[in-house]
Tab-separated table of C-alpha atoms and ligand atoms in Angstrom:
chain	number	residue	atom	x	y	z
A	1	MET	CA	-0.186	-0.166	0.249
A	2	GLN	CA	0.637	3.813	-0.964
A	3	ILE	CA	0.576	6.640	0.605
A	4	ASP	CA	-1.728	8.656	-1.799
A	5	HIS	CA	-2.053	12.130	-0.247
A	6	ILE	CA	-2.236	14.076	3.373
A	7	GLY	CA	-4.841	16.658	3.811
A	8	ILE	CA	-3.856	19.897	5.284
A	9	ALA	CA	-7.158	21.516	7.002
A	10	THR	CA	-5.550	25.466	6.324
A	11	ASP	CA	-8.210	28.781	6.670
A	12	ASP	CA	-6.319	30.429	3.360
A	13	LEU	CA	-5.832	27.899	0.712
A	14	ASP	CA	-3.650	30.590	-1.667
A	15	SER	CA	-1.773	31.582	0.353
A	16	VAL	CA	0.076	27.903	1.802
A	17	VAL	CA	-0.100	27.270	-2.287
A	18	GLU	CA	2.168	30.501	-2.187
A	19	LEU	CA	4.271	29.431	0.195
A	20	TYR	CA	4.588	26.195	-0.445
A	21	GLY	CA	5.556	27.132	-4.358
A	22	SER	CA	8.319	28.970	-2.579
A	23	VAL	CA	9.375	26.617	-0.141
A	24	PHE	CA	9.509	23.614	-1.484
A	25	GLY	CA	8.853	24.185	-5.361
A	26	LEU	CA	4.896	22.480	-4.835
A	27	ASP	CA	3.008	22.725	-8.023
A	28	VAL	CA	-0.638	22.633	-7.765
A	29	ALA	CA	-1.704	19.501	-9.532
A	30	HIS	CA	-6.103	20.089	-9.329
A	31	THR	CA	-7.952	22.172	-8.179
A	32	GLU	CA	-11.643	21.718	-7.082
A	33	GLU	CA	-14.458	23.066	-4.443
A	34	PHE	CA	-15.996	19.896	-3.377
A	35	GLU	CA	-18.198	19.979	0.265
A	36	GLY	CA	-18.182	23.146	1.330
A	37	MET	CA	-14.114	23.214	0.823
A	38	GLU	CA	-11.961	24.685	-1.288
A	39	VAL	CA	-9.385	21.581	-2.165
A	40	GLY	CA	-6.141	22.081	-3.899
A	41	PHE	CA	-3.476	18.866	-4.241
A	42	LEU	CA	0.063	20.051	-4.316
A	43	ASP	CA	1.944	17.394	-6.416
A	44	VAL	CA	4.881	15.870	-4.675
A	45	ASP	CA	6.073	13.427	-6.921
A	46	GLY	CA	2.750	11.393	-7.446
A	47	VAL	CA	2.132	11.602	-3.621
A	48	TYR	CA	0.138	14.642	-3.409
A	49	LEU	CA	-0.664	17.115	-0.036
A	50	GLU	CA	-4.533	18.350	-0.129
A	51	LEU	CA	-5.399	21.530	1.013
A	52	LEU	CA	-8.585	21.717	2.843
A	53	GLU	CA	-10.412	25.561	2.842
A	54	PRO	CA	-13.410	25.428	4.344
A	55	VAL	CA	-15.703	28.066	2.727
A	56	GLU	CA	-19.199	27.106	3.879
A	57	ARG	CA	-20.535	27.186	7.108
A	58	GLY	CA	-21.035	23.729	9.069
A	59	THR	CA	-17.886	21.398	8.174
A	60	ALA	CA	-15.532	18.958	9.301
A	61	ILE	CA	-12.784	20.934	8.822
A	62	GLY	CA	-13.898	23.905	10.147
A	63	ASP	CA	-14.556	22.508	13.048
A	64	PHE	CA	-10.675	20.817	12.992
A	65	LEU	CA	-9.916	24.318	12.159
A	66	GLU	CA	-11.661	25.842	15.129
A	67	ARG	CA	-10.241	23.212	17.770
A	68	ASN	CA	-6.705	23.062	16.325
A	69	GLY	CA	-6.247	25.136	14.146
A	70	PRO	CA	-4.447	24.708	10.477
A	71	GLY	CA	-1.927	21.442	9.948
A	72	ILE	CA	-1.943	17.806	8.899
A	73	HIS	CA	-5.578	16.624	9.503
A	74	HIS	CA	-5.616	12.669	7.283
A	75	VAL	CA	-3.163	10.476	5.958
A	76	ALA	CA	-5.178	9.198	2.881
A	77	PHE	CA	-3.159	5.347	1.849
A	78	ALA	CA	-4.435	4.290	-2.473
A	79	VAL	CA	-5.990	1.295	-1.984
A	80	GLU	CA	-7.490	-1.117	-5.627
A	81	ASP	CA	-10.597	-1.770	-3.707
A	82	VAL	CA	-12.571	1.023	-0.649
A	83	GLU	CA	-14.972	-1.415	0.105
A	84	ALA	CA	-12.246	-4.832	0.140
A	85	ALA	CA	-9.808	-2.232	2.344
A	86	LEU	CA	-12.616	-1.107	4.553
A	87	SER	CA	-13.930	-4.605	5.128
A	88	ALA	CA	-10.332	-5.628	5.173
A	89	ALA	CA	-9.489	-2.803	8.427
A	90	ARG	CA	-13.264	-3.181	9.961
A	91	ASP	CA	-12.208	-7.998	10.583
A	92	ALA	CA	-8.763	-6.297	12.336
A	93	GLY	CA	-10.629	-3.889	15.091
A	94	ALA	CA	-11.010	0.057	13.030
A	95	GLU	CA	-13.998	2.007	13.585
A	96	ALA	CA	-15.216	3.220	10.320
A	97	ILE	CA	-16.135	6.152	10.142
A	98	ASP	CA	-18.172	5.532	6.576
A	99	ASP	CA	-20.812	2.840	6.277
A	100	GLU	CA	-19.435	1.868	2.329
A	101	PRO	CA	-17.778	4.385	0.191
A	102	ARG	CA	-18.510	8.014	-0.821
A	103	PRO	CA	-17.685	10.105	-3.363
A	104	GLY	CA	-14.598	12.159	-1.989
A	105	ALA	CA	-13.097	15.265	-4.166
A	106	TRP	CA	-10.768	14.602	-7.783
A	107	GLY	CA	-13.591	12.420	-8.634
A	108	HIS	CA	-12.472	9.472	-5.254
A	109	SER	CA	-13.962	7.370	-3.819
A	110	VAL	CA	-12.682	6.929	-0.348
A	111	ALA	CA	-13.562	6.398	3.002
A	112	PHE	CA	-12.312	6.791	6.428
A	113	LEU	CA	-11.725	5.787	9.410
A	114	HIS	CA	-11.763	6.501	13.339
A	115	PRO	CA	-8.747	8.048	14.820
A	116	ARG	CA	-9.269	7.045	18.350
A	117	SER	CA	-8.854	2.992	16.666
A	118	THR	CA	-5.917	4.339	14.317
A	119	ALA	CA	-3.236	5.213	16.532
A	120	GLY	CA	-5.516	8.998	16.547
A	121	VAL	CA	-4.616	9.307	12.911
A	122	LEU	CA	-7.635	10.345	11.476
A	123	VAL	CA	-6.869	7.932	8.167
A	124	GLU	CA	-8.402	8.192	4.797
A	125	PHE	CA	-8.910	5.359	1.956
A	126	VAL	CA	-9.148	6.523	-1.913
A	127	GLU	CA	-9.074	4.791	-4.904
A	128	HIS	CA	-8.706	6.319	-8.102
B	201	CO	CO1	-8.421	13.241	2.004
């Protein structure tokens, strides 16, 4: 299994794009507005930083920012089959947030595991 992306919560996506462009030389691979968030993917040689800025009230990212401030929000593993990965993780004792795969940003199919069952890290499975 490989890391697909690392999700980063921000209250100012444009400035992070500029900062990471100048400090790390990263380019934007994709942007979209998705479920009340502005989402931008920075390409790190095929692994991505997924920048998440809430643009509407009541998003999970907005709640996260209020509680924790900007920073790393989740780690996403690339899988061939989200449903199979979810069911294997559950069989191994992990707690799913999503009962079944749902549409994610960039047209992906995704599902999340609860951080209380994965060492404090919000984990996402991603199928392209
Ligand atoms: Co993600």
